Every structure is written in C-alpha cells, then in structure tokens.
CSV table of C-alpha atoms in Angstrom, one decimal:
chain,number,residue,atom,x,y,z
A,16,UNK,CA,-6.7,15.0,-23.5
A,17,UNK,CA,-8.9,17.1,-25.8
A,18,UNK,CA,-11.6,17.3,-23.1
A,19,UNK,CA,-12.4,21.0,-24.0
A,20,UNK,CA,-12.7,20.2,-27.7
A,21,UNK,CA,-15.0,17.2,-26.9
A,22,UNK,CA,-17.2,19.4,-24.7
A,23,UNK,CA,-17.3,22.0,-27.4
A,24,UNK,CA,-18.4,19.5,-30.1
A,25,UNK,CA,-20.8,17.9,-27.7
A,26,UNK,CA,-22.6,21.2,-27.1
A,27,UNK,CA,-22.7,21.9,-30.8
A,28,UNK,CA,-24.2,18.4,-31.3
A,29,UNK,CA,-26.9,19.0,-28.7
A,30,UNK,CA,-27.9,22.3,-30.4
A,31,UNK,CA,-28.6,20.4,-33.7
A,32,UNK,CA,-32.3,19.9,-34.3
A,33,UNK,CA,-32.0,16.3,-35.5
A,34,UNK,CA,-30.6,15.2,-32.1
A,35,UNK,CA,-33.7,16.5,-30.4
A,36,UNK,CA,-36.0,14.9,-33.0
A,37,UNK,CA,-34.3,11.6,-32.7
A,38,UNK,CA,-34.3,11.6,-28.9
A,39,UNK,CA,-37.9,12.6,-28.6
A,40,UNK,CA,-38.9,10.1,-31.3
A,41,UNK,CA,-37.3,7.3,-29.4
A,42,UNK,CA,-38.9,8.5,-26.1
A,43,UNK,CA,-42.3,8.5,-27.9
A,44,UNK,CA,-41.8,4.9,-29.0
A,45,UNK,CA,-40.7,3.9,-25.5
A,46,UNK,CA,-43.7,5.7,-24.0
A,47,UNK,CA,-46.2,4.0,-26.3
A,48,UNK,CA,-44.9,0.6,-25.5
A,49,UNK,CA,-44.4,1.2,-21.8
A,50,UNK,CA,-48.1,0.7,-21.3
A,51,UNK,CA,-47.6,-3.0,-21.8
A,52,UNK,CA,-45.1,-3.1,-18.8
A,53,UNK,CA,-47.2,-0.7,-16.6
A,54,UNK,CA,-50.4,-2.7,-16.9
A,55,UNK,CA,-49.6,-5.2,-14.0
A,56,UNK,CA,-49.3,-2.4,-11.5
A,57,UNK,CA,-52.6,-0.8,-12.4
A,58,UNK,CA,-55.4,-1.5,-9.9
A,59,UNK,CA,-58.4,-3.3,-11.3
A,60,UNK,CA,-60.7,-0.6,-10.0
A,61,UNK,CA,-59.1,1.9,-12.3
A,62,UNK,CA,-60.0,-0.1,-15.4
A,63,UNK,CA,-63.2,0.9,-17.3
A,64,UNK,CA,-64.4,-0.1,-20.7
A,65,UNK,CA,-65.4,3.3,-22.0
A,66,UNK,CA,-61.8,4.7,-21.5
A,67,UNK,CA,-60.3,1.7,-23.1
A,68,UNK,CA,-62.4,2.2,-26.3
A,69,UNK,CA,-61.8,5.9,-26.5
A,70,UNK,CA,-58.0,5.8,-26.9
A,71,UNK,CA,-57.8,4.7,-30.5
A,72,UNK,CA,-60.0,7.6,-31.9
A,73,UNK,CA,-57.8,10.1,-30.0
A,74,UNK,CA,-54.6,8.5,-31.4
A,75,UNK,CA,-56.1,8.7,-34.9
A,76,UNK,CA,-56.8,12.4,-34.5
A,77,UNK,CA,-53.2,13.1,-33.2
A,78,UNK,CA,-51.6,11.1,-36.0
A,79,UNK,CA,-53.6,12.9,-38.7
A,80,UNK,CA,-53.3,16.4,-37.3
A,81,UNK,CA,-49.6,16.2,-36.2
A,82,UNK,CA,-48.5,15.2,-39.7
A,83,UNK,CA,-50.0,18.3,-41.2
A,84,UNK,CA,-48.8,20.5,-38.3
A,85,UNK,CA,-45.2,19.2,-38.5
A,86,UNK,CA,-45.1,19.8,-42.3
A,87,UNK,CA,-46.6,23.3,-41.9
A,88,UNK,CA,-44.2,24.2,-39.1
A,89,UNK,CA,-41.2,23.1,-41.1
A,90,UNK,CA,-42.4,25.4,-43.9
A,91,UNK,CA,-42.7,28.3,-41.5
A,92,UNK,CA,-39.1,27.7,-40.3
A,93,UNK,CA,-37.8,27.5,-43.8
A,94,UNK,CA,-39.5,30.8,-44.7
A,95,UNK,CA,-38.2,32.4,-41.5
A,96,UNK,CA,-34.6,31.4,-42.4
A,97,UNK,CA,-35.0,32.7,-45.9
A,98,UNK,CA,-36.5,36.0,-44.6
A,99,UNK,CA,-33.8,36.5,-42.0
A,100,UNK,CA,-31.1,35.8,-44.6
A,101,UNK,CA,-32.5,38.4,-47.0
A,102,UNK,CA,-33.4,41.1,-44.4
A,103,UNK,CA,-30.3,40.8,-42.2
A,104,UNK,CA,-27.4,38.5,-43.3
A,105,UNK,CA,-27.1,34.7,-43.9
A,106,UNK,CA,-24.6,34.7,-41.0
A,107,UNK,CA,-27.4,35.4,-38.6
A,108,UNK,CA,-29.5,32.4,-39.5
A,109,UNK,CA,-27.4,30.0,-37.4
A,110,UNK,CA,-28.9,31.6,-34.3
A,111,UNK,CA,-32.4,30.9,-35.6
A,112,UNK,CA,-31.5,27.3,-36.5
A,113,UNK,CA,-30.4,26.8,-32.9
A,114,UNK,CA,-33.5,28.4,-31.3
A,115,UNK,CA,-34.5,26.1,-28.5
A,116,UNK,CA,-38.2,27.0,-28.6
A,117,UNK,CA,-38.7,26.2,-32.3
A,118,UNK,CA,-36.6,23.0,-31.9
A,119,UNK,CA,-38.7,21.8,-28.9
A,120,UNK,CA,-41.9,22.6,-30.7
A,121,UNK,CA,-41.0,20.7,-33.8
A,122,UNK,CA,-39.7,17.7,-31.8
A,123,UNK,CA,-43.0,17.7,-29.8
A,124,UNK,CA,-45.1,17.6,-33.0
A,125,UNK,CA,-43.0,14.9,-34.6
A,126,UNK,CA,-42.7,12.9,-31.4
A,127,UNK,CA,-46.4,13.0,-30.9
A,128,UNK,CA,-47.0,11.8,-34.4
A,129,UNK,CA,-44.6,8.8,-33.9
A,130,UNK,CA,-46.3,8.1,-30.5
A,131,UNK,CA,-49.7,8.0,-32.1
A,132,UNK,CA,-48.5,5.8,-34.9
A,133,UNK,CA,-46.8,3.3,-32.6
A,134,UNK,CA,-49.9,3.3,-30.4
A,135,UNK,CA,-52.3,2.6,-33.3
A,136,UNK,CA,-50.0,-0.2,-34.7
A,137,UNK,CA,-49.8,-1.8,-31.3
A,138,UNK,CA,-53.5,-1.6,-30.8
A,139,UNK,CA,-54.2,-3.3,-34.1
A,140,UNK,CA,-51.6,-6.0,-33.3
A,141,UNK,CA,-53.5,-6.7,-30.0
A,142,UNK,CA,-50.5,-6.2,-27.7
A,143,UNK,CA,-52.7,-4.2,-25.2
A,144,UNK,CA,-55.3,-5.7,-23.0
A,145,UNK,CA,-58.0,-3.5,-21.5
A,146,UNK,CA,-55.8,-2.4,-18.7
A,147,UNK,CA,-53.0,-1.6,-21.1
A,148,UNK,CA,-55.4,0.6,-23.1
A,149,UNK,CA,-56.2,2.6,-20.0
A,150,UNK,CA,-52.5,3.2,-19.4
A,151,UNK,CA,-52.1,4.2,-23.0
A,152,UNK,CA,-55.1,6.6,-22.7
A,153,UNK,CA,-53.4,8.3,-19.7
A,154,UNK,CA,-50.2,8.7,-21.6
A,155,UNK,CA,-52.1,10.1,-24.6
A,156,UNK,CA,-53.8,12.7,-22.4
A,157,UNK,CA,-50.4,13.7,-21.1
A,158,UNK,CA,-49.2,14.0,-24.7
A,159,UNK,CA,-52.2,16.2,-25.5
A,160,UNK,CA,-51.3,18.6,-22.7
A,161,UNK,CA,-47.7,18.8,-24.0
A,162,UNK,CA,-49.0,19.5,-27.6
A,163,UNK,CA,-51.3,22.3,-26.4
A,164,UNK,CA,-48.5,23.9,-24.4
A,165,UNK,CA,-46.2,23.7,-27.5
A,166,UNK,CA,-48.9,25.2,-29.6
A,167,UNK,CA,-49.1,28.2,-27.3
A,168,UNK,CA,-45.4,28.7,-27.3
A,169,UNK,CA,-45.2,28.3,-31.1
A,170,UNK,CA,-47.9,30.8,-31.7
A,171,UNK,CA,-46.2,33.3,-29.4
A,172,UNK,CA,-42.9,32.7,-31.2
A,173,UNK,CA,-44.4,33.1,-34.7
A,174,UNK,CA,-45.2,36.8,-34.0
A,175,UNK,CA,-41.5,37.7,-34.2
A,176,UNK,CA,-39.6,34.7,-35.5
A,177,UNK,CA,-37.3,35.6,-38.3
A,178,UNK,CA,-38.2,39.3,-38.3
A,179,UNK,CA,-35.4,41.9,-38.2
A,180,UNK,CA,-35.8,43.0,-34.5
A,181,UNK,CA,-36.0,39.3,-33.3
A,182,UNK,CA,-32.9,38.4,-35.4
A,183,UNK,CA,-30.9,41.4,-34.2
A,184,UNK,CA,-31.9,40.7,-30.6
A,185,UNK,CA,-30.4,37.2,-30.9
A,186,UNK,CA,-27.3,38.6,-32.5
A,187,UNK,CA,-26.9,41.2,-29.7
A,188,UNK,CA,-27.4,38.6,-27.0
A,189,UNK,CA,-25.0,36.1,-28.5
A,190,UNK,CA,-22.3,38.8,-29.1
A,191,UNK,CA,-22.7,40.2,-25.6
A,192,UNK,CA,-22.3,36.7,-24.1
A,193,UNK,CA,-19.1,36.1,-26.1
A,194,UNK,CA,-17.7,39.5,-25.3
A,195,UNK,CA,-18.3,39.2,-21.6
A,196,UNK,CA,-16.2,36.0,-21.6
A,197,UNK,CA,-13.6,37.8,-23.8
A,198,UNK,CA,-13.3,40.9,-21.6
A,199,UNK,CA,-12.6,38.8,-18.5
A,200,UNK,CA,-9.5,37.6,-20.2
A,201,UNK,CA,-8.8,38.7,-23.8
A,202,UNK,CA,-5.8,36.4,-23.8
A,203,UNK,CA,-8.0,33.3,-23.1
A,204,UNK,CA,-5.9,32.3,-20.1
A,205,UNK,CA,-2.6,32.5,-22.1
A,206,UNK,CA,0.4,34.8,-21.7
A,207,UNK,CA,0.1,38.1,-23.4
A,208,UNK,CA,2.1,38.2,-26.6
A,209,UNK,CA,4.8,41.0,-26.7
A,210,UNK,CA,7.0,41.1,-29.7
A,211,UNK,CA,10.1,42.1,-27.8
A,212,UNK,CA,9.7,39.2,-25.4
A,213,UNK,CA,8.8,36.4,-27.8
A,214,UNK,CA,10.7,35.8,-31.1
A,215,UNK,CA,9.4,33.4,-33.7
A,216,UNK,CA,12.3,33.6,-36.3
A,217,UNK,CA,13.9,30.3,-35.1
A,218,UNK,CA,10.6,28.7,-34.2
A,219,UNK,CA,8.8,25.9,-36.0
A,220,UNK,CA,5.5,26.9,-37.8
A,221,UNK,CA,2.5,24.6,-37.5
A,222,UNK,CA,0.1,24.8,-40.4
A,223,UNK,CA,-3.6,23.9,-40.8
A,224,UNK,CA,-4.3,20.8,-42.9
A,225,UNK,CA,-7.3,22.5,-44.6
A,226,UNK,CA,-8.3,26.1,-45.4
A,227,UNK,CA,-11.1,26.6,-42.9
A,228,UNK,CA,-12.2,28.9,-40.0
A,229,UNK,CA,-11.0,28.2,-36.5
A,230,UNK,CA,-14.0,27.7,-34.3
A,231,UNK,CA,-12.4,26.4,-31.1
A,232,UNK,CA,-9.0,25.8,-29.6
A,233,UNK,CA,-8.5,23.3,-26.8
A,234,UNK,CA,-6.0,25.4,-24.9
A,235,UNK,CA,-5.8,23.0,-21.9
A,236,UNK,CA,-4.8,20.1,-24.2
A,237,UNK,CA,-2.4,22.3,-26.1
A,238,UNK,CA,-0.8,23.5,-22.9
A,239,UNK,CA,-0.4,19.9,-21.7
A,240,UNK,CA,1.4,19.0,-24.9
A,241,UNK,CA,3.7,22.0,-24.5
A,242,UNK,CA,4.4,21.3,-20.8
A,243,UNK,CA,5.3,17.7,-21.5
A,244,UNK,CA,8.1,18.9,-23.8
A,245,UNK,CA,9.0,22.1,-21.9
A,246,UNK,CA,8.3,24.2,-24.9
A,247,UNK,CA,6.5,27.4,-25.7
A,248,UNK,CA,3.7,27.8,-28.3
A,249,UNK,CA,2.6,31.1,-29.8
A,250,UNK,CA,-1.0,31.0,-31.2
A,251,UNK,CA,-1.4,33.1,-34.3
A,252,UNK,CA,-4.9,31.8,-35.2
A,253,UNK,CA,-7.6,32.5,-32.7
A,254,UNK,CA,-11.3,31.5,-33.0
A,255,UNK,CA,-12.6,33.3,-36.0
A,256,UNK,CA,-9.4,33.3,-37.9
A,257,UNK,CA,-9.2,31.8,-41.4
A,258,UNK,CA,-6.6,29.1,-41.3
A,259,UNK,CA,-5.0,27.7,-44.5
A,260,UNK,CA,-2.0,25.5,-45.3
A,261,UNK,CA,0.1,28.6,-46.1
A,262,UNK,CA,-0.5,30.5,-42.8
A,263,UNK,CA,0.7,29.1,-39.4
A,264,UNK,CA,-1.9,28.1,-36.8
A,265,UNK,CA,0.9,28.4,-34.2
A,266,UNK,CA,4.6,28.6,-33.7
A,267,UNK,CA,6.5,26.2,-31.5
A,268,UNK,CA,9.8,26.9,-29.8
A,269,UNK,CA,11.1,23.4,-30.5
A,270,UNK,CA,11.1,21.1,-33.5
A,271,UNK,CA,8.2,18.6,-33.6
A,272,UNK,CA,7.9,15.3,-35.4
A,273,UNK,CA,4.8,14.4,-37.6
A,274,UNK,CA,3.0,12.8,-34.7
A,275,UNK,CA,3.4,15.8,-32.4
A,276,UNK,CA,2.4,18.2,-35.2
A,277,UNK,CA,-0.8,16.1,-35.7
A,278,UNK,CA,-1.6,16.4,-32.0
A,279,UNK,CA,-1.2,20.1,-32.0
A,280,UNK,CA,-3.4,20.4,-35.1
A,281,UNK,CA,-6.1,18.3,-33.5
A,282,UNK,CA,-6.4,20.9,-30.6
A,283,UNK,CA,-7.8,23.3,-33.3
A,284,UNK,CA,-11.4,22.6,-34.4
A,285,UNK,CA,-11.8,23.9,-38.0
A,286,UNK,CA,-15.1,24.3,-39.9
A,287,UNK,CA,-16.5,26.1,-43.0
A,288,UNK,CA,-18.0,29.0,-41.1
A,289,UNK,CA,-17.4,31.2,-38.1
A,290,UNK,CA,-19.6,31.0,-35.0
A,291,UNK,CA,-20.4,33.3,-32.1
A,292,UNK,CA,-18.6,31.0,-29.6
A,293,UNK,CA,-15.2,32.3,-28.6
A,294,UNK,CA,-15.3,34.8,-31.5
A,295,UNK,CA,-16.0,38.3,-30.1
A,296,UNK,CA,-15.7,40.0,-33.6
A,297,UNK,CA,-18.2,37.8,-35.4
A,298,UNK,CA,-21.3,39.5,-33.9
A,299,UNK,CA,-20.1,42.9,-35.0
A,300,UNK,CA,-19.6,41.6,-38.5
A,301,UNK,CA,-23.2,40.4,-38.5
A,302,UNK,CA,-24.4,43.8,-37.3
A,303,UNK,CA,-22.3,45.6,-39.8
A,304,UNK,CA,-23.4,43.4,-42.7
A,305,UNK,CA,-27.1,43.9,-41.7
A,306,UNK,CA,-26.5,47.7,-41.6
A,307,UNK,CA,-24.8,47.9,-45.0
A,308,UNK,CA,-27.5,45.7,-46.5
A,309,UNK,CA,-30.2,48.0,-45.1
A,310,UNK,CA,-28.4,51.0,-46.7
A,311,UNK,CA,-28.4,49.5,-50.2
A,312,UNK,CA,-30.5,51.2,-52.9
A,313,UNK,CA,-32.8,48.1,-53.2
A,314,UNK,CA,-33.8,48.1,-49.5
A,315,UNK,CA,-33.2,51.8,-48.5
A,316,UNK,CA,-33.8,51.3,-44.7
A,317,UNK,CA,-31.4,53.6,-42.8
A,318,UNK,CA,-33.4,53.1,-39.6
A,319,UNK,CA,-32.2,49.5,-39.4
A,320,UNK,CA,-28.7,50.6,-40.0
A,321,UNK,CA,-28.9,53.1,-37.1
A,322,UNK,CA,-30.5,50.3,-35.0
A,323,UNK,CA,-27.5,48.1,-35.7
A,324,UNK,CA,-25.1,50.9,-34.7
A,325,UNK,CA,-26.9,51.5,-31.5
A,326,UNK,CA,-26.9,47.8,-30.7
A,327,UNK,CA,-23.2,47.6,-31.3
A,328,UNK,CA,-22.8,50.6,-29.0
A,329,UNK,CA,-24.8,48.9,-26.3
A,330,UNK,CA,-22.5,45.9,-26.5
A,331,UNK,CA,-19.3,47.9,-26.5
A,332,UNK,CA,-20.3,49.9,-23.4
A,333,UNK,CA,-20.2,46.6,-21.4
A,334,UNK,CA,-16.4,46.2,-22.0
A,335,UNK,CA,-14.5,46.6,-18.8
A,336,UNK,CA,-11.2,44.6,-19.3
A,337,UNK,CA,-9.9,42.7,-16.3
A,338,UNK,CA,-6.2,41.9,-16.1
A,339,UNK,CA,-5.5,38.5,-14.7
A,340,UNK,CA,-2.3,38.2,-12.6
A,341,UNK,CA,-1.4,34.6,-13.5
A,342,UNK,CA,-2.2,32.9,-16.8
A,343,UNK,CA,-3.8,29.5,-16.6
A,344,UNK,CA,-1.7,28.2,-19.5
A,345,UNK,CA,1.9,29.1,-18.8
A,346,UNK,CA,3.3,27.6,-21.9
A,347,UNK,CA,1.0,29.4,-24.4
A,348,UNK,CA,1.2,32.9,-25.8
A,349,UNK,CA,-1.5,34.7,-27.7
A,350,UNK,CA,-2.1,38.2,-29.2
A,351,UNK,CA,-5.8,39.1,-28.4
A,352,UNK,CA,-8.2,40.5,-31.0
A,353,UNK,CA,-7.4,44.3,-30.8
A,354,UNK,CA,-10.2,46.6,-29.8
A,355,UNK,CA,-9.6,48.9,-32.8
A,356,UNK,CA,-10.3,45.9,-35.1
A,357,UNK,CA,-13.7,45.4,-33.5
A,358,UNK,CA,-14.5,49.1,-33.7
A,359,UNK,CA,-13.5,49.2,-37.4
A,360,UNK,CA,-15.5,46.1,-38.2
A,361,UNK,CA,-18.7,47.8,-36.8
A,362,UNK,CA,-18.2,51.4,-37.9
A,363,UNK,CA,-16.2,51.7,-41.1
A,364,UNK,CA,-18.5,49.7,-43.5
A,365,UNK,CA,-21.5,51.7,-42.3
A,366,UNK,CA,-19.8,55.1,-42.7
A,367,UNK,CA,-18.7,54.1,-46.2
A,368,UNK,CA,-22.1,52.9,-47.4
A,369,UNK,CA,-24.1,55.5,-45.5
A,370,UNK,CA,-22.0,58.5,-46.7
A,371,UNK,CA,-25.0,60.0,-48.4
A,372,UNK,CA,-27.3,60.0,-45.4
A,373,UNK,CA,-26.8,62.6,-42.7
A,374,UNK,CA,-28.7,60.7,-40.0
A,375,UNK,CA,-26.6,57.6,-40.4
A,376,UNK,CA,-23.4,59.7,-40.2
A,377,UNK,CA,-24.6,61.5,-37.2
A,378,UNK,CA,-25.4,58.2,-35.5
A,379,UNK,CA,-21.8,57.0,-36.1
A,380,UNK,CA,-20.5,60.2,-34.6
A,381,UNK,CA,-22.8,59.9,-31.7
A,382,UNK,CA,-21.7,56.3,-31.0
A,383,UNK,CA,-18.0,57.4,-30.9
A,384,UNK,CA,-18.9,60.3,-28.6
A,385,UNK,CA,-20.7,58.0,-26.2
A,386,UNK,CA,-17.8,55.5,-26.2
A,387,UNK,CA,-15.2,58.2,-25.4
A,388,UNK,CA,-17.5,59.7,-22.8
A,389,UNK,CA,-18.0,56.3,-21.2
A,390,UNK,CA,-14.4,55.2,-21.1
A,391,UNK,CA,-11.9,57.6,-22.6
A,392,UNK,CA,-8.8,55.6,-21.6
A,393,UNK,CA,-10.1,52.5,-23.3
A,394,UNK,CA,-11.7,53.9,-26.5
A,395,UNK,CA,-10.1,57.2,-27.4
A,396,UNK,CA,-6.9,55.9,-28.9
A,397,UNK,CA,-8.4,53.0,-30.9
A,398,UNK,CA,-10.9,55.4,-32.4
A,399,UNK,CA,-8.3,57.8,-33.7
A,400,UNK,CA,-7.8,56.2,-37.1
A,401,UNK,CA,-11.5,55.6,-37.5
A,402,UNK,CA,-12.2,59.3,-36.8
A,403,UNK,CA,-9.7,60.4,-39.4
A,404,UNK,CA,-11.2,58.0,-41.9
A,405,UNK,CA,-14.6,59.3,-41.1
A,406,UNK,CA,-13.5,62.9,-41.7
A,407,UNK,CA,-12.2,61.8,-45.1
A,408,UNK,CA,-15.5,60.2,-46.0
A,409,UNK,CA,-17.5,63.2,-45.0
A,410,UNK,CA,-15.1,65.6,-46.9
A,411,UNK,CA,-15.5,63.6,-50.1
A,412,UNK,CA,-19.2,62.8,-49.6
A,413,UNK,CA,-22.3,64.5,-51.1
A,414,UNK,CA,-23.6,66.0,-47.9
A,415,UNK,CA,-24.6,69.7,-47.7
A,416,UNK,CA,-21.8,72.0,-46.5
A,417,UNK,CA,-23.6,72.9,-43.3
A,418,UNK,CA,-24.1,69.2,-42.4
A,419,UNK,CA,-20.5,68.5,-43.2
A,420,UNK,CA,-19.4,71.3,-40.9
A,421,UNK,CA,-21.5,70.0,-38.0
A,422,UNK,CA,-20.1,66.5,-38.3
A,423,UNK,CA,-16.5,67.6,-38.8
A,424,UNK,CA,-16.6,69.9,-35.8
A,425,UNK,CA,-17.9,67.1,-33.6
A,426,UNK,CA,-15.3,64.6,-34.9
A,427,UNK,CA,-12.5,67.1,-34.4
A,428,UNK,CA,-13.4,67.3,-30.7
A,429,UNK,CA,-12.7,63.6,-30.5
A,430,UNK,CA,-9.2,63.8,-31.9
A,431,UNK,CA,-6.3,63.6,-29.5
A,432,UNK,CA,-4.1,66.6,-30.1
C-alpha cells in the first residue's frame, strides 16, 4: 500500500542536496578511518618513510583550501538562484537546486574537507602507524583526483549556470519529459471521464485536509482501496491542481467512514508548490511567466519572450496521443488536463503583454500556424478560442494598420469556417 507515493517521496529525498552532503561526509569519515583496518593487509615492501611523512602536509592543504572553495561555491550557487529567479521566474529555480552536477561538486568539496579534518585529527591522536599512513596517503591521492575532476566539471558548469538559456533548457527538458509520459496516457491509467457516463450528484465528496498543491497521486493504492469495496472513484484533483478543504479531491460512489476517508486522502501527496513531475502544464506556466517578465518595461527583452514561445512550440510538436485499450486502474476515473488549457497557458499571457510588439505577435501567429500544419486534427479545434482572442487583442492594440492587417489575415486563415 502506498508504494508509489513512497517511491515518489524517496526520489524527491534523493534529489535534495543535504542527502548527498550527509552521505558523502559519512563516506569521507569511513574512508579516513579505513586506513587503520587496511594496514594489516599492506605488504611490508610497500611501506616507505618519505610517503608516510608527506600525508599530513597534503591533508592540511586540502583542509584549508576546501573550506574556502566550499564557501565560495555556495555563494556562486546562491547568486545563480537569485539571478535565475530575477531573469526567468522563481518557479524555475527548483530545477537548478536539483542539478546533479552542482550537488556532486559541492558534496565532493565538503566531503574532502571532512576527510582531511578526520585524517589530521587521527594522525595527531596517533591511531595510524607508518603502514596506516601509507594507506591514508593512497586514499588522499585518490581524493585529490576526485577534487580535480570536480573542479573541471564545476568550471564548465559555471559558464552557463543560472543564465537564461541554461535555465530555459532545463525547463524545456523537464516539461518534455513530463509531457511524453502524459501523452502516452493522458488519463494516467484511469478510465476516461465522460459526464454522461459518470454522475457525481449522489456520490460522496472527499476533501483535502489542507489548502495545498497536489504533487502526486498514488493511483495504484487508490485503486486497491476502491477495488476492496467495489466502488468507483472520480478524481477531480490531478497533479498540479490546488486542493483546499472546500473543493473535493475526489468523489466516491459509496459512503466512507472517517478511517476510509483518511486512507483516500493519504494517497494524495500535497505540498506548497507545484513541481514538474506528473504536471504537464507547469512547464508551460514557467515558460509563459519568463516570457511576460521579459516583456515588462523594466526588462524589455522581446527576444527572450520569442525564445520561450519557440521552446513551447518545440515541446508541443512532440504530442502524439496514444489511446490505451484497457485502463490499468479499472475503479478510477479522471478528466485529463485539456490541450486547450495548455495552449492558453503558453500563448494568451504573451499575446496580452506583447500586444505592442509586432515581432512577438508574429511569433505567436507563427507558432499556431506550425501547430495546425503539424497536426490539424489535434490542434485546430483547441486553438479556435485562442485565435479569436488574439484577433481581439490585435484589433484593440496599438500596432500600425498594415501590421494589424497582416496578422489578422494570417489568423483568419486558421479559423474553422
């Protein structure tokens, strides 16, 4: 029970930097003290006095330098987070915080510092004999190789870390990954909700205990609960939805007692913010927010806005929905995130805030033209209300009459007569 939710939380835990720091620090302590245990298996011919005496100066250099490097690297990360939040959107910083390269580099620096400190303390306590010092020297040389490798990776990352192109690349990659899973089965393995087939008037609503965002739903556990009672459950809150005690998370076809309601609520993982996992719309929100921020008078960067639109187009062109014959969770029903909602999330804010800039408006029109040309059956109908709204924005906007005419003609060609 709740295996999916446990796996989701476990993956989230592993992505936290403090987990890596703690694990590498413990490994550093064990490595430094392992020289005591490895000494008996070291051949006497391998022991030489010069090597035994050289280990302490090297450890002193590592300890003094890694403290400064760790502090400096943390400052760089903090500045990168702040820069990404100001240049794109604060919602994008969660991808930078979970960057594996920066996390591995920081854990290497801090772990090396702890290794050196433990080694120096053990040396002054006299726990190493001459053979143990040789083993410690070999481990120290290995740590130096790891440090130099991490330095090279860190320097390469610093060229782009936190800059707009790098942040948008991460957003695009995360959104595409989520969308690929979503397009395989927009119903997440549940039955497709159809209003004429499923009535909720007599059903029991199940509410969230706290007003938070849904980050994950353990559908397998929820289906098991429904199967045990031979009931049907309609999920109204998907990952990304804001749940509160006044809006149902789900509807159940039978009455549940307090214990059963609690079990259903625990299949939903709620948190204070949305994430890219299982939430196909969130990436488009981040791209749209970045575009509208770039169009503000203070920043005035229409190029970034157009870049966000083109990235959104690239992601959308990968959509090729696949219909599954048999749902995995036969007792669950869900209404998928509609495609027109995703399209509006990306396009409408940009057409509103970029109404004064012809190049931005032209990019929006071009995106819609490309979508219709790529898959008319999929995109033409969901785009109709957006096209009509775009025509209204252009008509009321400050563009020159000739520019308005060009855009209106191209939009009119996309309307379904």
